[in-house]
Short mmCIF file of C-alpha atoms in Angstrom, two decimals:
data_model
loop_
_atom_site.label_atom_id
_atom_site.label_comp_id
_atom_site.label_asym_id
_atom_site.label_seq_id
_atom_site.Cartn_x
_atom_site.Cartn_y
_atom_site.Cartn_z
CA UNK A 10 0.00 0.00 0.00
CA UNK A 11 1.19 3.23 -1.24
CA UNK A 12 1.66 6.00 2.25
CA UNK A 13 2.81 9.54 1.02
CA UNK A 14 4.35 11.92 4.04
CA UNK A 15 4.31 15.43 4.08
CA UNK A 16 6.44 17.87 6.91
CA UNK A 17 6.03 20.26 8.69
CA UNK A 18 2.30 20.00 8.76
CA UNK A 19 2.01 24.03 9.62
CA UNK A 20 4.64 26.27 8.69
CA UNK A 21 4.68 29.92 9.70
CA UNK A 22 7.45 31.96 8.16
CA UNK A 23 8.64 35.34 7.98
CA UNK A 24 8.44 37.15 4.72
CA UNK A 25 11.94 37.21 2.21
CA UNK A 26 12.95 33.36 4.17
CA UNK A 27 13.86 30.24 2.32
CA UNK A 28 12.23 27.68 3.39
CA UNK A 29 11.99 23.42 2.34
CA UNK A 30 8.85 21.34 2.20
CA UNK A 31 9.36 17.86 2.51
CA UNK A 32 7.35 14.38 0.75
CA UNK A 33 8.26 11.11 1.40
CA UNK A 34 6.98 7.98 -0.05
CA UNK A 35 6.77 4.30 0.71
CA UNK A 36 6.59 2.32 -2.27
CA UNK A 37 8.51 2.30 -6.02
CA UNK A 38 6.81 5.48 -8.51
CA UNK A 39 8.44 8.07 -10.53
CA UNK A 40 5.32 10.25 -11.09
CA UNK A 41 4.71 13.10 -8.21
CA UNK A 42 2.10 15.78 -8.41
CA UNK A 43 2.37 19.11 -6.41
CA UNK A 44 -0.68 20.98 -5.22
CA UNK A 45 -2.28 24.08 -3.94
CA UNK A 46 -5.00 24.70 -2.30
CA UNK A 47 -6.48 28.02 -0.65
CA UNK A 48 -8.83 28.08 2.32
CA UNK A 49 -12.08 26.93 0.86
CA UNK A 50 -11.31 26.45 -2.59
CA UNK A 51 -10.46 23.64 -4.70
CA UNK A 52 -7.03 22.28 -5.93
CA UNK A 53 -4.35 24.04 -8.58
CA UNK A 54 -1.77 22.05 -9.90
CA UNK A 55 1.30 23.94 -9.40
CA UNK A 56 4.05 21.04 -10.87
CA UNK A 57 4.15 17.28 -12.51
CA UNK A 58 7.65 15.51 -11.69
CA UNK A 59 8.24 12.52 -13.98
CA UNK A 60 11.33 10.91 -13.43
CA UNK A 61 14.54 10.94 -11.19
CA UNK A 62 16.10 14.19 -11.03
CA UNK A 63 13.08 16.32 -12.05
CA UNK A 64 13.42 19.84 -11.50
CA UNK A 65 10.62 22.32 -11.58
CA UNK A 66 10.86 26.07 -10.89
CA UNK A 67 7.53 28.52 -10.67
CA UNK A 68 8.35 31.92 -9.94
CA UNK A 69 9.08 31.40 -5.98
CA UNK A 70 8.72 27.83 -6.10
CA UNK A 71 10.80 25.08 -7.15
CA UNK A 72 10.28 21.20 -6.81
CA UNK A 73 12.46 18.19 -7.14
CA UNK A 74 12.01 14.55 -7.48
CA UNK A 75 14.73 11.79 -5.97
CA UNK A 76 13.09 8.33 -6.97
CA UNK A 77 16.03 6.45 -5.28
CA UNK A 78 15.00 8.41 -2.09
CA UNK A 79 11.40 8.40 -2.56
CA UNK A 80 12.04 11.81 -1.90
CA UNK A 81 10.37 15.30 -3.39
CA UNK A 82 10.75 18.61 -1.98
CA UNK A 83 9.21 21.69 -2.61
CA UNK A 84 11.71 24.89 -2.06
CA UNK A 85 10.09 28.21 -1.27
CA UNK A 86 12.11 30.98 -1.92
CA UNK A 87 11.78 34.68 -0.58
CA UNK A 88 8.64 34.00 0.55
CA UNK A 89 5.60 36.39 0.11
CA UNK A 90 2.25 36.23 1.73
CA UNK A 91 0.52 35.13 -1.49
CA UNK A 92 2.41 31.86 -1.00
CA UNK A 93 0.18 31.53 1.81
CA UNK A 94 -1.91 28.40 1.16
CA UNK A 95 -1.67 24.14 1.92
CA UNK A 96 0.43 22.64 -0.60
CA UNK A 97 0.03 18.97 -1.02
CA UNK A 98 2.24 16.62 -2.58
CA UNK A 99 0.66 13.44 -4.75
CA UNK A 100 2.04 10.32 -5.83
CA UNK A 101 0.56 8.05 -8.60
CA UNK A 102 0.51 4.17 -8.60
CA UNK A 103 2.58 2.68 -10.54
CA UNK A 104 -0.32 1.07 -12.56
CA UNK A 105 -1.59 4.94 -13.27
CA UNK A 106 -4.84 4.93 -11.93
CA UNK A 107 -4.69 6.09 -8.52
CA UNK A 108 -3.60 9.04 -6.64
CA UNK A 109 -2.37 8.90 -3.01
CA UNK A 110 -2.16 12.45 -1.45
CA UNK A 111 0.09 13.75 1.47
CA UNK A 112 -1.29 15.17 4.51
CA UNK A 113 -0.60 18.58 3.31
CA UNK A 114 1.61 21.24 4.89
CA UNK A 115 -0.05 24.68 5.60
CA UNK A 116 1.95 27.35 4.84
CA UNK A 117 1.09 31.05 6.22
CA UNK A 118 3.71 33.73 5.43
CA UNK A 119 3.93 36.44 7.60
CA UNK A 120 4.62 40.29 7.25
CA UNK B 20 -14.27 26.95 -20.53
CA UNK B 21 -16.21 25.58 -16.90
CA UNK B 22 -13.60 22.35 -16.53
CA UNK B 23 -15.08 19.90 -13.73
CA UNK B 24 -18.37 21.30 -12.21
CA UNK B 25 -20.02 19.71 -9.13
CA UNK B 26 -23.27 20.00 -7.66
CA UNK B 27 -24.36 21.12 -5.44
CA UNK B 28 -22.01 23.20 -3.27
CA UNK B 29 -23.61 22.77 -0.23
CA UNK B 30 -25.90 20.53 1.63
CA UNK B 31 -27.00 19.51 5.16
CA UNK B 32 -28.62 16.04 5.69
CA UNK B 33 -29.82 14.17 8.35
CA UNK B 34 -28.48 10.93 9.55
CA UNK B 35 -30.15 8.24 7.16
CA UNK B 36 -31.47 10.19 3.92
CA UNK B 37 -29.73 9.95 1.08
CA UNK B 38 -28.20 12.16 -1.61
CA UNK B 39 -26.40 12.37 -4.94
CA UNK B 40 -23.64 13.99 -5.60
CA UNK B 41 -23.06 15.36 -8.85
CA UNK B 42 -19.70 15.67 -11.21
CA UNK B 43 -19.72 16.28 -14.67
CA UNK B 44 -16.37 17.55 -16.81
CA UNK B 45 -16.06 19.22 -20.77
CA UNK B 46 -12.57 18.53 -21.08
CA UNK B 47 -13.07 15.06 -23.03
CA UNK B 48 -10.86 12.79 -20.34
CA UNK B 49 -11.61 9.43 -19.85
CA UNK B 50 -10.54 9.11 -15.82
CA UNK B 51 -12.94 10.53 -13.17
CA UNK B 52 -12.37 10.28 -9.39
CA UNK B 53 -14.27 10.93 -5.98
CA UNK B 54 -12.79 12.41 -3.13
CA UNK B 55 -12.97 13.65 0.70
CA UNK B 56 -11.12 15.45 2.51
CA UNK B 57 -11.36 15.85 6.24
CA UNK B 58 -10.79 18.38 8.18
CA UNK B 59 -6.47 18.60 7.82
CA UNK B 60 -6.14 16.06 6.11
CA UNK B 61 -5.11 15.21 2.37
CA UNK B 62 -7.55 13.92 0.18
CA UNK B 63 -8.38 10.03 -0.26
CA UNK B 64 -9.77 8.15 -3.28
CA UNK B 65 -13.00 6.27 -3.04
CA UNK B 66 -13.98 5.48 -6.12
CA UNK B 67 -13.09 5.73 -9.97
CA UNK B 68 -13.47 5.36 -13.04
CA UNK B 69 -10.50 5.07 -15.65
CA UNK B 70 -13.17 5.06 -18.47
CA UNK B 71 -16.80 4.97 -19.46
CA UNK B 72 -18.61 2.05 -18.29
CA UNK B 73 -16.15 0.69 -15.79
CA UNK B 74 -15.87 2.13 -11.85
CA UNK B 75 -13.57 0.69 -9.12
CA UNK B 76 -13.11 0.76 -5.16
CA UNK B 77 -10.60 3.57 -3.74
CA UNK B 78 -9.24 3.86 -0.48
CA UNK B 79 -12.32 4.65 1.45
CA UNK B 80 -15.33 2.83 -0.81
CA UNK B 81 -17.62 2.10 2.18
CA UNK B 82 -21.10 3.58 2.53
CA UNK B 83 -20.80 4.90 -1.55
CA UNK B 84 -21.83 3.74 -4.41
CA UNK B 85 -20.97 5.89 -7.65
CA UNK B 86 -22.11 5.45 -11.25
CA UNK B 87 -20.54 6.59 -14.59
CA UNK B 88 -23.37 7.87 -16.41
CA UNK B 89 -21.61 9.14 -19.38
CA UNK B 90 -18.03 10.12 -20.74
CA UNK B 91 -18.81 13.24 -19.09
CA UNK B 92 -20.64 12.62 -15.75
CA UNK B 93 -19.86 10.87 -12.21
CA UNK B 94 -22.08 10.78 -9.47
CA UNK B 95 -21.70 9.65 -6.07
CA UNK B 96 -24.55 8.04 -4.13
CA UNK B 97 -24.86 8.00 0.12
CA UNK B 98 -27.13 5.59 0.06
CA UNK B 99 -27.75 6.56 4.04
CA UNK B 100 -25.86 8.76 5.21
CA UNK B 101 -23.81 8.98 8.64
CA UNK B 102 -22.53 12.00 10.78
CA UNK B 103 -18.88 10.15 9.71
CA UNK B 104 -20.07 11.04 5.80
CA UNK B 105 -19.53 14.78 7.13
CA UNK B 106 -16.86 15.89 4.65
CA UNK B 107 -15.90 17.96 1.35
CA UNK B 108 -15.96 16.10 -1.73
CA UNK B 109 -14.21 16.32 -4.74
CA UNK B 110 -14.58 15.37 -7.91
CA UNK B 111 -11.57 15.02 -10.32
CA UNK B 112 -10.55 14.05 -14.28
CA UNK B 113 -7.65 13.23 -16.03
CA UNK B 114 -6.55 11.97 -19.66
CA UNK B 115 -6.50 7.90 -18.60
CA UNK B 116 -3.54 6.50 -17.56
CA UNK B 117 -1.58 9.39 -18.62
CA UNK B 118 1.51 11.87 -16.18
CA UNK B 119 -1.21 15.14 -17.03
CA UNK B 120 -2.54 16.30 -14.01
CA UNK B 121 -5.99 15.69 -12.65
CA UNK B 122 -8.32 18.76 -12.73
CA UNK B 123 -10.34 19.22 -9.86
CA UNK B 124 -13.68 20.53 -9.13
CA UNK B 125 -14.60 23.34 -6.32
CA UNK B 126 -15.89 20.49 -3.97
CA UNK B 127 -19.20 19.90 -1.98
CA UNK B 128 -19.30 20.41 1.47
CA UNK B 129 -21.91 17.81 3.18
CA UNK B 130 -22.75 18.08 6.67
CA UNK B 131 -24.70 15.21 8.12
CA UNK B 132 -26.72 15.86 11.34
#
């Protein structure tokens, strides 16, 4: 059975700090999905990761893929407050027809 | 250009009735998904359906029943509903058995009494 990991759970950070969101999986799959989601609304794809060594970059955002690790991260960099938000990370089966979702890590930047 | 609409948005029941909840999607995929999420938590899968005319068990299948009514539409049934139903729903489609993300809808949020 396929378990996906997110931490922190909560992060508060200041405004302008780097910070590293982490997503661990338990089982073989080099497709990982990152997501955003405001309070009340539904979820916005931010980035796909396909294989080992996938880098992404959006803006403030950048995410990375380690297969060997089971390992993505998602670096925030001089944060703002419109990063504010839950960011879930997503891993797909390896037969492709079934999404497991992290726990989600809510992020609140801070003036 | 309305992607993957659900119906309703809101709606209160009482422990017992029953309800539909209603997905459909104009983007022409094939995949369609059901979803909760609970309060801080991620979301988790209870049904699908990689294509038209087939549906399978998720994660968390028990006390739904779903049916694929078209290429376009996916409803899920509480056939009587429990205060442990109380949850947002989502619906969701993708190209089948493809790396594109899947699209979401804005979610349903069912309280049951």
């Amino acid at each position: 059975e396929l378990k996906v990991e997110q931490n922190p759970l909560f992060l508060s950070m200041q405004e302008g700090k780097n910070y590293t969101i982490y997503c661990n999986y338990s089982t073989t799959s080099d497709r990982l999905y990152w997501y955003r989601q405001d309070p009340g609304k539904s979820l916005e794809s931010l980035f796909v990761l396909l294989s080992n060594g996938a880098v992404k970059q959006e803006g403030r955002l950048m995410a990375s893929l380690d297969t060997k690790a089971r390992l993505s991260t998602l670096h925030i960099t001089a944060a703002v407050h419109d990063l504010s938000a839950t960011y879930f990370c997503a891993v797909l089966n390896n037969a492709g027809n079934m999404l497991t979702f992290g726990g989600g890590t809510r992020l609140m930047v801070k003036p | 250009n309305a992607g993957v609409t659900q119906t309703p948005k809101f709606q209160v029941l009482k422990t017992g009735q029953s309800m539909t909840l209603q997905c459909a999607q104009d983007m022409n995929h094939n995949s369609m998904y059901w979803y909760r999420q609970d309060p801080g938590m991620g979301l988790r899968l209870i049904y699908y359906s990689a294509s038209e005319g087939t549906t399978d068990k998720g994660e968390v299948p028990n006390g739904y029943n779903v049916s694929r009514l078209n290429k376009r539409e996916f409803s899920l049934r509480l056939e009587s509903a429990a205060p442990s139903q109380t949850s947002v729903y989502f619906c969701a489609s993708s190209v089948a058995y493809s790396n594109q993300p899947q699209h979401f809808g804005d979610g349903t949020r069912l309280s049951i009494l």
